[in-house]
Structures are given as structure tokens and as C-alpha cells.
XYZ file of N, CA and C in Angstrom:
678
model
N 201.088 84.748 262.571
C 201.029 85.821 261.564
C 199.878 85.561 260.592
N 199.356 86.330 260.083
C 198.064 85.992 259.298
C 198.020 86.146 258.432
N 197.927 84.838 257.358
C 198.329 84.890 255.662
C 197.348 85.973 254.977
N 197.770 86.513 254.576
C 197.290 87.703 253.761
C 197.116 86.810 252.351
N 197.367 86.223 251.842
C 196.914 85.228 250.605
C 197.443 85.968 249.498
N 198.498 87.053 249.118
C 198.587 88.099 248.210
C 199.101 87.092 246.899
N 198.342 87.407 245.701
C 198.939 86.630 244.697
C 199.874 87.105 244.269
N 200.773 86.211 243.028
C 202.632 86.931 242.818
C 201.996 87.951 241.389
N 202.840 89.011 241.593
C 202.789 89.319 240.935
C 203.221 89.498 238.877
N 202.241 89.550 238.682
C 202.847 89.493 237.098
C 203.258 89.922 236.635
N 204.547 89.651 235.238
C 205.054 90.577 234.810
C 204.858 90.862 233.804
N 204.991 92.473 233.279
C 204.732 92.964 232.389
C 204.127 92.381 230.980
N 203.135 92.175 229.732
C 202.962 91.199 228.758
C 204.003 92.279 227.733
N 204.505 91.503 226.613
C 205.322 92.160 225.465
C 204.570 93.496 225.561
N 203.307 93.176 224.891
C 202.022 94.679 224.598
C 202.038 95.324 225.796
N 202.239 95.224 226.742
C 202.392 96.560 228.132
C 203.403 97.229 227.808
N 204.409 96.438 227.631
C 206.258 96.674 227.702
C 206.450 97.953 226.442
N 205.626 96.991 225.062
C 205.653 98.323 223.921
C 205.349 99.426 224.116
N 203.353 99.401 224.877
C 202.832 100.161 225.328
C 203.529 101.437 226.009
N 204.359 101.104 227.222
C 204.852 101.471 228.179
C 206.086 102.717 227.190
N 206.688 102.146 226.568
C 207.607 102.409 225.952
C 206.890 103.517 224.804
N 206.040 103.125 224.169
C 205.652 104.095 222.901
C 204.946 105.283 223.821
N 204.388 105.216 225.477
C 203.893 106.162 225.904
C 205.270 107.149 226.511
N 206.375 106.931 226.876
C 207.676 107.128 226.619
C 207.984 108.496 226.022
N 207.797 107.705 224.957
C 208.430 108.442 223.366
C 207.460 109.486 223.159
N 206.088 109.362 223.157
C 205.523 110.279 223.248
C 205.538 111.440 224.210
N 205.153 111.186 225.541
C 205.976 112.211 226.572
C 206.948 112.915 225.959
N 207.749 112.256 226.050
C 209.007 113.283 225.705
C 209.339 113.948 224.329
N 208.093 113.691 223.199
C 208.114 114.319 222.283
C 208.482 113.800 220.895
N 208.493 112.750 221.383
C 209.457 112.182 220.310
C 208.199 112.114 218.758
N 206.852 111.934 219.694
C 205.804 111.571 218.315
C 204.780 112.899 219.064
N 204.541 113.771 218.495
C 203.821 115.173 219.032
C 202.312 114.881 218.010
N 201.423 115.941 219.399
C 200.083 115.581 218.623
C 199.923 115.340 217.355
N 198.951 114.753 216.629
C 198.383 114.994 215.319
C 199.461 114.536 214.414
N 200.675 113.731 215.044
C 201.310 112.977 214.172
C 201.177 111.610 214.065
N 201.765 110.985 213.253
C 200.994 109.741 212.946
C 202.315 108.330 213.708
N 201.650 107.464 214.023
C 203.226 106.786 214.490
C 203.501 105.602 213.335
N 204.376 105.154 213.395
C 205.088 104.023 212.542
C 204.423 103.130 212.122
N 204.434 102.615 211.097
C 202.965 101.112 210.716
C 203.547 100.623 211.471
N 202.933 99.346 211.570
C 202.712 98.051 212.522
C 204.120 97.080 211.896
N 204.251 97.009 210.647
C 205.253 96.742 210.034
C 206.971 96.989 210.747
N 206.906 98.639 210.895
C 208.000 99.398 211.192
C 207.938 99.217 213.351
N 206.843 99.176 213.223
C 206.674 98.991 214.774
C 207.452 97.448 215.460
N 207.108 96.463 214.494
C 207.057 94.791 215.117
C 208.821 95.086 214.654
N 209.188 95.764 213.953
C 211.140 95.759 213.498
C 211.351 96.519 215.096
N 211.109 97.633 215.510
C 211.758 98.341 216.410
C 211.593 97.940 217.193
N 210.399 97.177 217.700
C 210.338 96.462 219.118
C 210.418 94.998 219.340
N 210.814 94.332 217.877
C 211.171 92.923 217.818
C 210.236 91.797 218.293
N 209.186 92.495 218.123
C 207.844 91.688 218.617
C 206.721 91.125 217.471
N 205.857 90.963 217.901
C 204.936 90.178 216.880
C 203.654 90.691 216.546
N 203.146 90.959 215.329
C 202.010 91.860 214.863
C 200.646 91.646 216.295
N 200.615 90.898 216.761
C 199.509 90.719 217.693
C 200.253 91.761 219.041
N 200.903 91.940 219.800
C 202.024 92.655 220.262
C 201.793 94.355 220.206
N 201.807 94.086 218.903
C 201.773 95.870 218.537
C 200.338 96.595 218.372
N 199.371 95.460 217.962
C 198.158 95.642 217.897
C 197.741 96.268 219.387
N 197.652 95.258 220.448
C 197.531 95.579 221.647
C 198.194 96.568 222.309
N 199.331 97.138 222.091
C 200.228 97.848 222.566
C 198.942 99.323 222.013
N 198.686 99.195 220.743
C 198.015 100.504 220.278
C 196.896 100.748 220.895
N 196.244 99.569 221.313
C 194.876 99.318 222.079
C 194.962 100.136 223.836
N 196.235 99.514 224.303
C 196.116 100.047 225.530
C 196.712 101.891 225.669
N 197.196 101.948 224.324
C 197.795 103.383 224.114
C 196.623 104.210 224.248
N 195.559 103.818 222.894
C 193.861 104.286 223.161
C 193.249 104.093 224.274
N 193.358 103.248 224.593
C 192.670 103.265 226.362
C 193.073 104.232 227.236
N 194.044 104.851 227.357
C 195.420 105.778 227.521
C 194.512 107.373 227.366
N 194.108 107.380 225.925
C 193.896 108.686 225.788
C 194.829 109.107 224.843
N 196.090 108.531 225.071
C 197.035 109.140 224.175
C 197.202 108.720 222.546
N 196.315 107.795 222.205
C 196.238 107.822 220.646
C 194.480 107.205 219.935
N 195.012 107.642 218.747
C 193.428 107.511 218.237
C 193.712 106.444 216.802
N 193.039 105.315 216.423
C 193.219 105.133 215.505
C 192.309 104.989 214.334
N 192.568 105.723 213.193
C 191.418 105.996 211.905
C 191.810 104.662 211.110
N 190.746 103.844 210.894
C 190.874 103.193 210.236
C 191.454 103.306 208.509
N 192.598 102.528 207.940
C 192.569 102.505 206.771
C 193.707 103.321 206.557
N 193.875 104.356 207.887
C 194.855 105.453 207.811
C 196.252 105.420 208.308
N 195.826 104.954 209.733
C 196.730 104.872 210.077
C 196.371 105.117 211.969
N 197.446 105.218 212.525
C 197.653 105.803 214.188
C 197.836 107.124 214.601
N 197.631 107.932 214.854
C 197.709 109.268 215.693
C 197.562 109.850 217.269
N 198.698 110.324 217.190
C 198.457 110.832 218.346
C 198.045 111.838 219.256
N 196.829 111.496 220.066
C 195.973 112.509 220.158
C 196.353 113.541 221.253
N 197.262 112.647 222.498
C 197.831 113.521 223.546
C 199.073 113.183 224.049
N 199.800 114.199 224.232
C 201.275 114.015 225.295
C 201.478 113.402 226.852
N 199.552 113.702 227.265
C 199.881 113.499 228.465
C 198.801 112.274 229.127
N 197.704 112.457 227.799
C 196.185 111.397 228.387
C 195.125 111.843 229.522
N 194.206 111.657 229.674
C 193.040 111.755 230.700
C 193.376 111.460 231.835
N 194.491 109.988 231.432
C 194.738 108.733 233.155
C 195.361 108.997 233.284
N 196.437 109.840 233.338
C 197.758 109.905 233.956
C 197.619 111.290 235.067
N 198.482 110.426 236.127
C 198.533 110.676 237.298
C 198.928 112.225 237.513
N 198.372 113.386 238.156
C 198.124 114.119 238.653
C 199.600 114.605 238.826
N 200.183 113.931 239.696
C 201.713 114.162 240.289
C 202.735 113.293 239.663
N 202.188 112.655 238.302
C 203.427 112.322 237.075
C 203.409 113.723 236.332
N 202.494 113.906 236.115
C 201.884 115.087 235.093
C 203.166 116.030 235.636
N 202.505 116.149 237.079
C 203.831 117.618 237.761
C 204.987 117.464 237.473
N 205.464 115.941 237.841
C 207.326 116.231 237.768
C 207.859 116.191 236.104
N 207.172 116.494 235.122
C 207.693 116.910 233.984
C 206.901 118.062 233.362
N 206.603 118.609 234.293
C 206.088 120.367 233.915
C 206.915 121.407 233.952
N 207.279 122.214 233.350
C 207.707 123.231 233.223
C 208.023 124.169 234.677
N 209.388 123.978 235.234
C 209.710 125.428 236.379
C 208.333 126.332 236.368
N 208.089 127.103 234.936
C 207.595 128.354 235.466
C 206.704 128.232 235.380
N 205.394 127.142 234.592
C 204.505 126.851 234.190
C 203.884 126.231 235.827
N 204.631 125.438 236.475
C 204.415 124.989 237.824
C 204.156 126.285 238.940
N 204.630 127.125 238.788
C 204.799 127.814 239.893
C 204.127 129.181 239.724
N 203.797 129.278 238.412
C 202.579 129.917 237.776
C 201.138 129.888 238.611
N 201.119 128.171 238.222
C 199.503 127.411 238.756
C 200.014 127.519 240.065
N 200.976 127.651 240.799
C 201.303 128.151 242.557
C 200.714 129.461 243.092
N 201.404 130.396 242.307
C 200.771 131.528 242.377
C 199.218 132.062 242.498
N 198.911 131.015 241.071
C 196.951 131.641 241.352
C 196.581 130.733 242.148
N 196.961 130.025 242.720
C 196.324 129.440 243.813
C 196.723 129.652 245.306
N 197.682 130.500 245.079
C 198.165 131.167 246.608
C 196.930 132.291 246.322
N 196.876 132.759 245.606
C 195.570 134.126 245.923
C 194.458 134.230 246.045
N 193.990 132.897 245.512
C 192.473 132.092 245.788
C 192.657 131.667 247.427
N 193.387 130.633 247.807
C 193.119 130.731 248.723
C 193.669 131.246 249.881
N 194.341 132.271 249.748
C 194.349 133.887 250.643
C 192.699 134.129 251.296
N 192.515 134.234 249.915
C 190.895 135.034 250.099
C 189.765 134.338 250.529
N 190.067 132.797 250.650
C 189.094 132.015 251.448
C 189.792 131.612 252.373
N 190.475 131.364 253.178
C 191.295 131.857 254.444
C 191.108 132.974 255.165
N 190.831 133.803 254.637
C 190.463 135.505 254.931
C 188.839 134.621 255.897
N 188.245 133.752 254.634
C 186.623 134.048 255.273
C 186.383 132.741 256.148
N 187.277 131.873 255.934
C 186.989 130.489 256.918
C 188.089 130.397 258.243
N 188.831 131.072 258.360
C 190.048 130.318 259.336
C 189.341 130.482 260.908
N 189.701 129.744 261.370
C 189.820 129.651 262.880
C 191.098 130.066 263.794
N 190.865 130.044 265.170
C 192.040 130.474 265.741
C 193.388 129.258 265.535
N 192.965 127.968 265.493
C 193.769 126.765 265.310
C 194.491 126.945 264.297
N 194.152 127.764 263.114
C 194.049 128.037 261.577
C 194.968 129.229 262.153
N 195.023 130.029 262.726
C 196.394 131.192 262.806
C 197.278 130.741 263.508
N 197.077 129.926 264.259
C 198.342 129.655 265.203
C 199.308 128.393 264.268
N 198.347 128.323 263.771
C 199.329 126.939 262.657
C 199.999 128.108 262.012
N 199.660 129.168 261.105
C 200.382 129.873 260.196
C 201.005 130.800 261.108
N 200.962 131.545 262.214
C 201.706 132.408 263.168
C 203.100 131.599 263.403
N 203.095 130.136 263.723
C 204.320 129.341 263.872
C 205.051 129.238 262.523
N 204.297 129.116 261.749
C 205.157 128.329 260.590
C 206.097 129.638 260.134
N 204.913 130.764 259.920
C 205.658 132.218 259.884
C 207.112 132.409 260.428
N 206.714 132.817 261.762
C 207.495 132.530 262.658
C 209.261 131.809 262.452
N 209.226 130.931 262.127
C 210.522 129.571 261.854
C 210.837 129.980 260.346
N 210.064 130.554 259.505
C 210.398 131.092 257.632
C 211.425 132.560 258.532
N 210.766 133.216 258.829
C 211.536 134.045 259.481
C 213.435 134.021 259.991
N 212.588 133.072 261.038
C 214.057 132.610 261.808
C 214.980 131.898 261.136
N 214.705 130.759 260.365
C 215.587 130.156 259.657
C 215.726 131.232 258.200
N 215.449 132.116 257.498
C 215.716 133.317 256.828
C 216.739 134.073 257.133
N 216.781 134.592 258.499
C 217.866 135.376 259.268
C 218.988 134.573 259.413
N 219.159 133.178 259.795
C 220.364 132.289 259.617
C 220.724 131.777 258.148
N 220.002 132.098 257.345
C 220.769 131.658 256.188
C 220.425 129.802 256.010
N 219.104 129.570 256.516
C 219.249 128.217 256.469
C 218.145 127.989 255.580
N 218.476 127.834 254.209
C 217.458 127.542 252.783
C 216.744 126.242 252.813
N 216.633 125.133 253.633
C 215.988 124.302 252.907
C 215.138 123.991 254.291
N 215.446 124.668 255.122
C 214.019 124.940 256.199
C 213.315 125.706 256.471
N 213.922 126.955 255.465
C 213.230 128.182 255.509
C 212.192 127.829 254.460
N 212.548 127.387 253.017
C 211.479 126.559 252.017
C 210.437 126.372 252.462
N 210.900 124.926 253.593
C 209.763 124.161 254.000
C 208.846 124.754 254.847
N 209.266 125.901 255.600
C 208.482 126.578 256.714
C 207.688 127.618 255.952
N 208.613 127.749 254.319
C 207.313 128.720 253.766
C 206.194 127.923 253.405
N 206.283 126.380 252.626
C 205.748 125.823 252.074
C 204.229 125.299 253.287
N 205.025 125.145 254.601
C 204.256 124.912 255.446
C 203.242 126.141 255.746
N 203.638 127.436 255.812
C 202.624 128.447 256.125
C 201.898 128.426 254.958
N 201.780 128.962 253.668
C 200.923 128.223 252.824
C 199.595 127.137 252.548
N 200.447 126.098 253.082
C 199.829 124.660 253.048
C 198.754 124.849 254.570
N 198.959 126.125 255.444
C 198.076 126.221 256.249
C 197.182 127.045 255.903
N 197.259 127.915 254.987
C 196.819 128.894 254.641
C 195.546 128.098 253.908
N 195.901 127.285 252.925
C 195.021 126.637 252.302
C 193.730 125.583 252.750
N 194.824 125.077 254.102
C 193.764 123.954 254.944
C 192.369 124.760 255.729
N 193.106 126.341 255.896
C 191.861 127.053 256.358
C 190.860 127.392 255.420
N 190.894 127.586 254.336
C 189.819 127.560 253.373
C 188.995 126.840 253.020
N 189.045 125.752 253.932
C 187.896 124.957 253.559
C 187.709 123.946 252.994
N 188.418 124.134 251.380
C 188.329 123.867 250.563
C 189.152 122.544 249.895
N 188.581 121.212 250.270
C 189.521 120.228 250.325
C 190.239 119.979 249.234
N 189.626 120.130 247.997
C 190.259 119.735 246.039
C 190.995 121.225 246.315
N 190.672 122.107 246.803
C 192.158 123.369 246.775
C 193.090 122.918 247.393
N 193.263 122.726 248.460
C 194.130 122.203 249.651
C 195.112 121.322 249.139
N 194.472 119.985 248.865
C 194.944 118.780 247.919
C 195.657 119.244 246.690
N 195.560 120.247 245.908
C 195.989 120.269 244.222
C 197.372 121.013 245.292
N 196.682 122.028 245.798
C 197.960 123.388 246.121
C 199.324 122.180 246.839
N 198.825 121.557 247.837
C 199.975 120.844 248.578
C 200.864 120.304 247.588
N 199.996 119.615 246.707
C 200.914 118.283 245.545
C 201.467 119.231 244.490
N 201.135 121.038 244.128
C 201.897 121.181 243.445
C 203.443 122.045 244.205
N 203.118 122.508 245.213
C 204.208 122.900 246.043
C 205.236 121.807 246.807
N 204.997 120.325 246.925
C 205.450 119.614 247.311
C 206.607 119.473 245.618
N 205.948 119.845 244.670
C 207.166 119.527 243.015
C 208.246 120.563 243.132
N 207.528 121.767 243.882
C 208.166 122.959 243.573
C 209.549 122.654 244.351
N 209.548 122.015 245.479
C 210.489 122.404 246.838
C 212.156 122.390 246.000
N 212.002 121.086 245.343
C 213.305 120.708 244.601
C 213.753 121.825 243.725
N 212.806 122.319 242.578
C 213.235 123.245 242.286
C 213.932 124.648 242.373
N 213.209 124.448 244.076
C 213.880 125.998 244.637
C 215.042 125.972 245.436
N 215.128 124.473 245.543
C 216.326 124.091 246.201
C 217.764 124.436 245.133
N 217.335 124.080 244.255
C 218.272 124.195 242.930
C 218.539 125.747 242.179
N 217.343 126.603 242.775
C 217.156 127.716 242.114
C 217.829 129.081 243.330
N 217.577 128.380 244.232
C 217.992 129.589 245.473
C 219.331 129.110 245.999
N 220.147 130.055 246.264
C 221.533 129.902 246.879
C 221.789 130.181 248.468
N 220.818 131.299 248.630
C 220.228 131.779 250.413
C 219.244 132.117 250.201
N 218.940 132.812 251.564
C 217.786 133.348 252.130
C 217.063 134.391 251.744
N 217.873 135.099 250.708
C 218.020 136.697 250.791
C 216.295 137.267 250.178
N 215.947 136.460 249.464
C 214.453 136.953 249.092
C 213.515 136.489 250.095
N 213.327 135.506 251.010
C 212.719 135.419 251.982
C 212.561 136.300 252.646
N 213.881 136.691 253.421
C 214.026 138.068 253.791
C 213.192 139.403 253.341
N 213.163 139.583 252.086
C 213.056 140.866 251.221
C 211.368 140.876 251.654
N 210.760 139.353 251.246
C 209.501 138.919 251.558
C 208.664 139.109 252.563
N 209.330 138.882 254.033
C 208.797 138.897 254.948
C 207.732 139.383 255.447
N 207.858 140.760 254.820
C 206.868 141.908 255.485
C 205.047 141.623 254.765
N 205.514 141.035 253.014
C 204.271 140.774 253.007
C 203.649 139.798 253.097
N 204.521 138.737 253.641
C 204.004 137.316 254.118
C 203.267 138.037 255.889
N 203.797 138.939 256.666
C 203.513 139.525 258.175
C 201.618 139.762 257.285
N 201.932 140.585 256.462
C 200.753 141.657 256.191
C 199.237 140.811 255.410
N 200.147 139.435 254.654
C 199.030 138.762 254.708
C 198.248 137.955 255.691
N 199.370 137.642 256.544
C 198.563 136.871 257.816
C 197.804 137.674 258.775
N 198.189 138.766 258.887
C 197.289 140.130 259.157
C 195.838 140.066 259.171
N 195.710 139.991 257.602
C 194.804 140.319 256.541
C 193.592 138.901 256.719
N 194.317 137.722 256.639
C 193.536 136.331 257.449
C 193.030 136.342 258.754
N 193.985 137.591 259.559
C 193.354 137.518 260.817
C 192.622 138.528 261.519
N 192.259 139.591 260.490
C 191.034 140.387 260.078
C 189.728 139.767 259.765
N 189.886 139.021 259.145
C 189.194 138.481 258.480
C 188.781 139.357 256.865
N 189.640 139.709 256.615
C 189.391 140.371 255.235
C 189.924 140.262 253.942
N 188.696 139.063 253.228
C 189.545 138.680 251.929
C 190.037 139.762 250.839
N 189.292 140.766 250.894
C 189.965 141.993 249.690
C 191.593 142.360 249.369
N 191.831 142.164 251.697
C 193.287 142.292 251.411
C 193.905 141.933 251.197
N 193.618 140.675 251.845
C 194.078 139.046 251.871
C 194.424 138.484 250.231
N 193.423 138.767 249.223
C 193.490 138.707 247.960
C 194.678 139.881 247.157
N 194.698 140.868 248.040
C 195.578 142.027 247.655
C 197.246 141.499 247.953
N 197.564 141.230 249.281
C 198.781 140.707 249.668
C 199.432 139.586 248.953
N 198.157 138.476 248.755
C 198.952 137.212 248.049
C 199.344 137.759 246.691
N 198.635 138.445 245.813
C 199.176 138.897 244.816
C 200.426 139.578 244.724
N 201.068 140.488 245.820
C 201.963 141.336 245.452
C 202.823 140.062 246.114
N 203.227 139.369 246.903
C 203.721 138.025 247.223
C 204.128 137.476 245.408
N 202.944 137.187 244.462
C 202.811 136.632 243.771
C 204.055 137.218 242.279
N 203.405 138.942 242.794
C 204.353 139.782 241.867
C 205.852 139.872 241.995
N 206.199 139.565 243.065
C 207.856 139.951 243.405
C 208.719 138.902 243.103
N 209.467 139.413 241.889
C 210.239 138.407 240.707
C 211.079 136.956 241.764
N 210.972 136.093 241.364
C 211.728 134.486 241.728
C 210.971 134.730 243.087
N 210.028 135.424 243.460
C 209.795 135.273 245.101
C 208.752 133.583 245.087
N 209.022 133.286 246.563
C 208.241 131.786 246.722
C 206.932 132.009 248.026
């Protein structure tokens, strides 16, 4: 077997642990922009640590993005969420409608470059996936009908070309699935759907983004539709 040499890993220093923790509290609101956080004083009581501790903890907070500190003044906080933080942390504490919002305009963008790039490989991926949203729709079976929508979509997008579209659209429909799992009871809007999920793949296999841009929208318009 061949030593891979991996060193052990370390654990956390006090100043990560605070760090970790005051980025926490912020997330969830507890210290909102443009407010100021606790002296260093009130900080080393709540986290039972030592002025060097809290110093660093503020240091890697600024490194973060998420705070700024004015000298003389004090600490503030500049963001909820930071520059570095991960793409698909960001998602799973976004907002239901705010998520599926940024779903929407990006189902209609890339409709319309799908319309102008797909190939035949590129319809037969979305003709199947269609296809099974359908079938599992008519049985009443919700969490493969989801995935078979999520999958025609996610083909829809790979035909456009467009790899940073492709990539954002997948990772934010991959947040959504849970939600709709929780939000839908059956099939019954899939169903209702069908015809203009038929009429956009149509429209891709025209090759005509006008419509293609036309369909994903009314898709987009039809209330709790996915």
C-alpha cells in the first residue's frame, strides 16, 4: 500500500473556535450590518478566553470580509455573508423564494441559449428526461418526478454552452429539490405544466430562442410551478 505521508490533522486554535462562532452569530443575525460588536473586554467574558484570542478571532473575521475594524472605535460589521464564503453555504440559508427566484431567471436565459447551441445528443437527453417528468407525474410519484424535472433543465442548460451558467443553475436547483419536497404533496402541477415544458422543448428543437425565451417565462409565471 503506498504511504501517502498525510499529516494529522489540527485542531481548531481558541481564535478559529471564537472566530467560527462570532461568524455564527452574525449569519444568523444576531450582530447585523453596520453594528458594532462587543469590546474585547465583553468578548474575552463570553468566550472565556484571553485578550490575544479575541484579537485574532477579529483578524480572521476581517480576513472573512465580514468585519471591519476603525481604530479607536471600535468593530463593525461589514457583512452577513463575506466575499469567501462558499457559493453552496450561501444557498442553504437563502430564502425559499429568493432561491427559486434566481431559478427562474436562469431557466429563461438559458432556454434561449439552448434554443441556439443544442445538438441532437442535447434533445435526446431532454426528450428522455421529459418523457419520465411526465410518466412519473401521471403516477403520482413526487420525488422522481422533481428529479426528472430538475434533470430536463440541468440538460437544458448543459446545451447552452455555457459552463459558469450550467454550474450556478445545477448548484442552485440541487438546494431547491428539498424544498419542493416539503412544499409539494403530488404531482398535480407537474401535470398542469406539462404542455409548456412539451412547447419549450419544441422551441429548442426549432432552434428558436424568441420562443424558447417566451415558454421558459410562462413556465416561470405559473404560481408554485417548478
Amino acid at each position: 500500500m503506498t504511504n501517502l505521508n498525510i499529516s494529522p490533522l489540527k485542531r481548531l486554535s481558541l481564535a478559529e473556535e471564537v472566530a467560527d462562532r462570532l461568524q455564527e452569530l452574525i449569519v444568523a443575525g444576531k450582530y447585523l450590518v453596520g453594528q458594532q460588536l462587543p469590546t474585547e473586554p465583553e468578548l474575552m467574558t463570553q468566550f472565556s478566553v484571553g485578550r490575544s484570542s479575541i484579537r485574532e478571532a477579529v483578524k480572521i473575521l476581517a480576513h472573512r470580509g465580514l468585519v471591519r475594524v476603525q481604530q479607536g472605535l471600535g468593530t463593525f460589521v461589514l457583512s452577513q455573508s463575506g466575499p469567501g464564503e462558499a457559493l453552496s453555504q450561501r444557498l442553504q440559508r437563502a430564502d425559499f423564494e429568493d432561491l427559486n427566484e434566481v431559478r427562474f431567471l436562469l431557466e429563461v436565459k438559458i432556454a434561449e441559449k439552448a434554443a441556439m447551441h443544442r445538438n441532437n445528443k442535447d434533445i435526446e437527453k431532454m426528450k428522455g428526461f421529459l418523457k419520465k417528468r411526465f410518466e412519473y407525474a401521471a403516477s403520482n410519484q413526487l420525488e422522481p418526478c422533481i428529479q426528472a424535472d430538475i434533470n430536463f433543465h440541468n440538460a437544458i442548460a448543459e446545451a447552452g454552452r455555457n459552463e459558469i451558467m450550467r454550474d450556478l443553475y445545477r448548484t442552485v436547483s440541487e438546494h431547491l429539490k428539498t424544498s419542493f419536497l416539503l412544499r409539494y404533496t403530488n404531482t398535480n402541477s407537474f401535470i398542469t405544466t406539462q404542455h409548456y415544458h412539451d412547447a419549450l422543448l419544441q422551441s429548442i428543437i426549432d432552434k428558436d430562442p424568441k420562443r424558447a425565451l417566451v415558454w421558459a417565462t410562462k413556465i416561470s409565471d405559473v404560481p408554485r410551478s417548478i
